[in-house]
Every structure is written in C-alpha cells, then in structure tokens.
Short mmCIF file of C-alpha atoms in Angstrom, two decimals:
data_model
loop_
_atom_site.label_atom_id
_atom_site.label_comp_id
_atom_site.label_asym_id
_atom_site.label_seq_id
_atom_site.Cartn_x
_atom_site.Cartn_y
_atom_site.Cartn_z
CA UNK S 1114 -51.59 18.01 -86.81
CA UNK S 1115 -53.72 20.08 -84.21
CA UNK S 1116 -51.46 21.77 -81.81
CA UNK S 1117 -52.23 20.93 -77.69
CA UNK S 1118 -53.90 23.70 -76.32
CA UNK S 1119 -52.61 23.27 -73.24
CA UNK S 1120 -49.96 25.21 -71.79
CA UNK S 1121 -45.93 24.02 -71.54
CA UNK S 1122 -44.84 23.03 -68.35
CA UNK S 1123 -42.44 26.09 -68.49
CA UNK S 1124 -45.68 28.37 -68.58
CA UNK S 1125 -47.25 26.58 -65.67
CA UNK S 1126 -44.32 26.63 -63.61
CA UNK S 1127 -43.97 30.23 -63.99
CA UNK S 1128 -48.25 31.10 -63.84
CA UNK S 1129 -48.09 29.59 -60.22
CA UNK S 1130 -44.84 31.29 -59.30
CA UNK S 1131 -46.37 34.36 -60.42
CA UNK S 1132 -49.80 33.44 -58.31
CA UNK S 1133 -48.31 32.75 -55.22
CA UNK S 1134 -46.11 35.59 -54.92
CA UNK S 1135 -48.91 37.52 -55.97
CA UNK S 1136 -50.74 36.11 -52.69
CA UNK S 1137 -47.75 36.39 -50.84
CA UNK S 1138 -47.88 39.86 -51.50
CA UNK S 1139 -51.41 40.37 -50.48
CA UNK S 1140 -51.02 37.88 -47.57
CA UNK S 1141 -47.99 39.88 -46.14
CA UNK S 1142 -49.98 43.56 -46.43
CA UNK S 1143 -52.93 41.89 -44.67
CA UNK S 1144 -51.21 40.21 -41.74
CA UNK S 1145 -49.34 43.42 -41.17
CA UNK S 1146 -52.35 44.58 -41.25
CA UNK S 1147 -54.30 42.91 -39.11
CA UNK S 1148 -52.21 40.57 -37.49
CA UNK S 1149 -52.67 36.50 -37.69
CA UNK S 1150 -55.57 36.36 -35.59
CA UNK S 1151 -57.17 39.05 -37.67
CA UNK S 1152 -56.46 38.14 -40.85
CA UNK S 1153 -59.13 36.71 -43.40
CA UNK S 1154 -58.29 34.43 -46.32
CA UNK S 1155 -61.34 35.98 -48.04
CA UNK S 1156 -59.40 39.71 -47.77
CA UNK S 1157 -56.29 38.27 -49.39
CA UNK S 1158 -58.28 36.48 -52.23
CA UNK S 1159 -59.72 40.47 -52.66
CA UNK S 1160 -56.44 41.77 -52.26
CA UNK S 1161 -54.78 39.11 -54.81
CA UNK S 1162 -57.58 39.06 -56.88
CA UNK S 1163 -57.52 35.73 -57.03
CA UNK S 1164 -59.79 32.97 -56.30
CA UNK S 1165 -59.81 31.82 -52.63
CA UNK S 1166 -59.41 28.32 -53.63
CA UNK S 1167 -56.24 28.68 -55.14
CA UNK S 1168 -54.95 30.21 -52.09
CA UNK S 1169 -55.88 27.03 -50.33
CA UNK S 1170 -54.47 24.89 -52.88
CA UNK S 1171 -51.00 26.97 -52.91
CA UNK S 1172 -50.94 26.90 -49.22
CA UNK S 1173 -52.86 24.80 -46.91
CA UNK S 1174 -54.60 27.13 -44.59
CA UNK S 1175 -54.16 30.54 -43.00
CA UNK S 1176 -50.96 28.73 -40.72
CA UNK S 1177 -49.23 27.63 -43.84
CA UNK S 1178 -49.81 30.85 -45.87
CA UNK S 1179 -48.46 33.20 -42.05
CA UNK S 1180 -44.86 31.01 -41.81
CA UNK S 1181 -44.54 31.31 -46.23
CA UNK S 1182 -44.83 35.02 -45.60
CA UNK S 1183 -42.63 34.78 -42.73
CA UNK S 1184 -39.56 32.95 -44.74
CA UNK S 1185 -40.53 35.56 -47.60
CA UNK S 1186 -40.08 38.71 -45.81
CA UNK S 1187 -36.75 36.97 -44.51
CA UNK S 1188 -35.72 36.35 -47.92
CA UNK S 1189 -36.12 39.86 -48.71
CA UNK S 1190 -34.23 41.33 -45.94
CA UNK S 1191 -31.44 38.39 -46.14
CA UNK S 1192 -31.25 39.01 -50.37
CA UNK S 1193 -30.54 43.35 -49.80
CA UNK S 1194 -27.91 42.40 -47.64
CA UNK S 1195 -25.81 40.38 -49.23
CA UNK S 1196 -26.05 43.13 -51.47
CA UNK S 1197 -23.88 45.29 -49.02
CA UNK S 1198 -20.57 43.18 -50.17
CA UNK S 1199 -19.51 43.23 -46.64
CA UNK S 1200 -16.78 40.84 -46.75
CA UNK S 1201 -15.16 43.72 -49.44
CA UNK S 1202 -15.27 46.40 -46.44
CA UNK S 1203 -13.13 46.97 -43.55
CA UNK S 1204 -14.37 45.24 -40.31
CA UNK S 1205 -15.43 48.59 -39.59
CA UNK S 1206 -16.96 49.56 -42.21
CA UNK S 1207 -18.55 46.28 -42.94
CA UNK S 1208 -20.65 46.71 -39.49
CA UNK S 1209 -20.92 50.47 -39.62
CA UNK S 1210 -22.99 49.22 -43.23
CA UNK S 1211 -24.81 46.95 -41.78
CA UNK S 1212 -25.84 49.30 -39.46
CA UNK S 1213 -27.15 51.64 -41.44
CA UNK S 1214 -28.77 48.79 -43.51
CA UNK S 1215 -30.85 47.34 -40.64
CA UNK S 1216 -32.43 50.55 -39.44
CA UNK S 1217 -32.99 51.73 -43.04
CA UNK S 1218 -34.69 48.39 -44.21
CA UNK S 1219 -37.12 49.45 -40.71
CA UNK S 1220 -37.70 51.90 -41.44
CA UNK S 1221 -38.74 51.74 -45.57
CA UNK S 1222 -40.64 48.45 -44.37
CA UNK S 1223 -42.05 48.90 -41.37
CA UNK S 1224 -44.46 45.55 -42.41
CA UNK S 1225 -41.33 43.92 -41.49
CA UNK S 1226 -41.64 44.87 -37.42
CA UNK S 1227 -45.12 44.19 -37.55
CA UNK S 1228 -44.92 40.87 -39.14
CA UNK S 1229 -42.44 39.78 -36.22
CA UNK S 1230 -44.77 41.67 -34.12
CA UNK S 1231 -47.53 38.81 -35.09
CA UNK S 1232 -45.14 36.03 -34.91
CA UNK S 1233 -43.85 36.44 -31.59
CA UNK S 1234 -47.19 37.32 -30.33
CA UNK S 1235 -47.61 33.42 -31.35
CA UNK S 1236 -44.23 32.17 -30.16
CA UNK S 1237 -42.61 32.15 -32.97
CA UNK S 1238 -44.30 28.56 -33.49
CA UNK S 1239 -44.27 29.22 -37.55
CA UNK S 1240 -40.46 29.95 -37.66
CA UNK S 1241 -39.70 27.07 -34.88
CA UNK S 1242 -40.23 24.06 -37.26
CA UNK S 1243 -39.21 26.23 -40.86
CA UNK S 1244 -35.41 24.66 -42.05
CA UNK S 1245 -36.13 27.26 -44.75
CA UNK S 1246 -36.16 30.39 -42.69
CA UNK S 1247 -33.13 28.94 -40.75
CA UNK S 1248 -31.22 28.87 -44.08
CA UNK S 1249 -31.64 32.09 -45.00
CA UNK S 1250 -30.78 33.81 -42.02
CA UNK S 1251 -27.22 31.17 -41.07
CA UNK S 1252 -25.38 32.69 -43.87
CA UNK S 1253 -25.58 36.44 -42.27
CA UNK S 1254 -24.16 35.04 -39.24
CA UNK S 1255 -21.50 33.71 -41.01
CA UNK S 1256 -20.63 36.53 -42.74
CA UNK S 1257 -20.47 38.88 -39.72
CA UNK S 1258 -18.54 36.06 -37.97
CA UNK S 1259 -15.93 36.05 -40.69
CA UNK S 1260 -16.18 40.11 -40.38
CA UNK S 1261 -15.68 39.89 -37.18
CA UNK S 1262 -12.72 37.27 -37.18
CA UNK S 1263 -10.61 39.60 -39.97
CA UNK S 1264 -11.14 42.36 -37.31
CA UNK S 1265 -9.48 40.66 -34.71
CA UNK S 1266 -6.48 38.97 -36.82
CA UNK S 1267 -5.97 42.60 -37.93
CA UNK S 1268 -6.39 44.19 -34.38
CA UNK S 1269 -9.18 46.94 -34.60
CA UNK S 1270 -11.19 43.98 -33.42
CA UNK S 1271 -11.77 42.75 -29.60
CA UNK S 1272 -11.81 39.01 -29.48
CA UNK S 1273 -14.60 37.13 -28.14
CA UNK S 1274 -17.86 38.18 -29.93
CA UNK S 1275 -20.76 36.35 -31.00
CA UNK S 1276 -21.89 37.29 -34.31
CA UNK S 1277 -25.71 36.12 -32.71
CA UNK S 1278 -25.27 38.35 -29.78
CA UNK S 1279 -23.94 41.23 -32.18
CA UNK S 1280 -26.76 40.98 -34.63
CA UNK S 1281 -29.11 40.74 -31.98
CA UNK S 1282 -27.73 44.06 -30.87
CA UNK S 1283 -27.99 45.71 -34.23
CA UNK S 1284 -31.02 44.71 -35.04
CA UNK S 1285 -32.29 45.51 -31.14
CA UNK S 1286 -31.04 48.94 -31.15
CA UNK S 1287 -33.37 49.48 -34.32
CA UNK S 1288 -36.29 47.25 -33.66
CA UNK S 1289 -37.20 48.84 -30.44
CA UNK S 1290 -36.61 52.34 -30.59
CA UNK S 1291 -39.45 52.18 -34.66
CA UNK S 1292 -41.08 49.68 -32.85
CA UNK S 1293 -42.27 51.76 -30.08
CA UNK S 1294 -41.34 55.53 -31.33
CA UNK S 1295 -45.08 56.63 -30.57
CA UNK S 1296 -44.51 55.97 -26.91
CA UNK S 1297 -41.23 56.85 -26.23
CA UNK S 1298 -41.49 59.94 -27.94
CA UNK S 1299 -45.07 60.18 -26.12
CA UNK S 1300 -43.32 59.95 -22.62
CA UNK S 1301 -40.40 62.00 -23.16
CA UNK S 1302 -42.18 64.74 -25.15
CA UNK S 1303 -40.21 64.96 -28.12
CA UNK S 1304 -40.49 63.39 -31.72
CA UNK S 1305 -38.33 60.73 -31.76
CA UNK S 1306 -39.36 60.42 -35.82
CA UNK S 1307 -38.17 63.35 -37.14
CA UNK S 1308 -35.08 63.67 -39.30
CA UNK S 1309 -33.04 65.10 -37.08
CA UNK S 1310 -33.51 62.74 -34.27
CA UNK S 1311 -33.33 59.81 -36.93
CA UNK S 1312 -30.00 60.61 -37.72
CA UNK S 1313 -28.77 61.20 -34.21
CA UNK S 1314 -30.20 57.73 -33.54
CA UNK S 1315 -28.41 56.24 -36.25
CA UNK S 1316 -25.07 57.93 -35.42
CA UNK S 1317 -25.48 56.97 -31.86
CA UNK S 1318 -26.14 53.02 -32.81
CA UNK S 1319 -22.69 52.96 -35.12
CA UNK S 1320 -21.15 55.03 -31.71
CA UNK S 1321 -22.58 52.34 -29.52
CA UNK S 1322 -21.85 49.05 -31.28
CA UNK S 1323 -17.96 50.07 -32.73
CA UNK S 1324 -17.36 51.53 -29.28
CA UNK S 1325 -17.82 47.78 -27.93
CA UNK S 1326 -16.15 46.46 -30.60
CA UNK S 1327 -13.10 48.60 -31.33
CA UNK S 1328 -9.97 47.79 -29.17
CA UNK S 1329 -8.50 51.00 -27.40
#
C-alpha cells in the first residue's frame, strides 16, 4: 500500500510554529529597527527568509504582525520572570530581584525599549484591544501584590501599595534613565553607561524603591 506523502498533522503543526516564530524573530529586529512606520514586510521576508506570502497568510498585514510581536516580546520578559521564584524570597528580597531583573532584561534587550518606543508612538492601539498581552502581564501583578501583602502581615512592609503603581516605578526608574542615557549623559557631561555608573544606578533604584517600602 503506497504510503501518503503528505506530512502528519504533528509535522505541520510544528513547520508553522517554527515559521512564524521565525518571522516573529525577523519582524521584532526590524521594527526595532525601524520602527512601525518604517518597517517593510519585504525586509522581514529577507530577514526570515521566507516567502512574503506566508507572512501574510500567518498574519494579516503589517498591524497584525506589530501587536504578535508586541505580546511576544511580553511573553519573553513575563516567562524570565517567573523564573525569579519570587514568592520563595523575602518581601525584600523578592523586589530587590525584581529589581535587578528589570534593568538587566534593558539592558541585554534593549529591542525591548524600542519596541514600546514604536507602540506608544501609536498609542498603544495594538496592545489596547490584545486579551493576550493582558494575560501575560496580570499574573506579575499578582505576584508582587501577594509579595507585597506577606510584607505587610510580617511588618517590613508599609500598607497601602499598588503593585501597578510599584511596577510602574520599577520599571520607570529603568526605562527612562537606558531609554534616554545618550542625552542625559550628553547634558550632564558624564557617561551615564559605563560600569561604574550602571551599578550606582542600580544600587540607587533598590535604595529608592525599599526606602518607600520598608517601614521605619
């Protein structure tokens, strides 16, 4: 009995897994590139090497493919951290950790600030309507709530905090100081890059947030 030729569904689920993160890939290095308005479908097909048409098939349109990189690069960042076990860590330890996480992650992906860059440049509108990127980022906030909640039951905590407003602040501190290191260091005349004064950074952001959140 001849055997079908064509492939199992197993093998085709997997080939087009494999193709689109391939284009994701490609897609995310060319719209940190370039930025959404600059970006060109026929670039990522070069990039992917991959035929344009499949992009299009995968994804829609250039819209579609920006907001899947958007909830990918938020996968990535939301997967490494619950890799810190922070719920296995003091209060203080647990956000001293993610501390350090957050302006690490920066500043090994810097694609990451640039993406956001993009999408807020565009109001966020890709993000606005995505349930998926939602997802991902509610069960952070949860965890640093329930970080946050053990630290106040055990009394190194103040009471009161929102784990939004918190986050916000970590990631802030972070965001704008790699975000915009070539002019601040431009305007006060010193590198604001170098090793040194990225570990005084650092050390001043765990200073800054425990100082608000440890009770005296």
């Amino acid at each position: 009995m001849a055997r079908d030729p064509s492939p199992a569904p197993e093998e085709r689920l997997r080939d087009a897994d494999r193709s689109q993160g391939i284009i994701l890939a490609a897609a995310r290095d060319e719209f940190a590139e370039f930025g959404l308005g600059g970006a060109r479908m026929d670039r990522i097909a070069e990039r992917a090497g991959l035929n344009k048409r499949l992009i299009y098939y995968y994804f829609e349109d250039k819209e579609r493919l920006f907001q899947a990189v958007l909830e990918q690069v938020y996968r990535d960042i939301r997967e490494q951290e619950r890799g810190l076990h922070l719920l296995d860590l003091s209060p203080p330890d647990a956000v001293r950790r993610l501390i350090e996480f957050t302006w690490n992650y920066y500043i090994e992906h810097p694609e990451f600030i640039t993406l956001l860059n993009s999408a807020n440049l565009h109001k966020a509108r890709h993000l606005e309507g995505s349930q998926r990127a939602r997802a991902l980022n509610t069960p952070l906030i949860e965890t640093l709530a329930e970080v946050l909640e053990r630290g106040r039951r055990e009394g190194t905590f103040r009471g009161g905090v929102d784990p939004v407003q918190l986050y916000v602040s970590i990631a802030g501190l972070s965001y704008f100081y790699l975000s915009n290191s070539h002019t601040l260091s431009a305007i006060f005349g010193r590198d604001l890059m170098t090793a040194k004064a990225r570990s005084e950074r650092l050390s001043h952001m765990g200073d800054v947030i425990l100082g608000y959140l440890l009770r005296n």
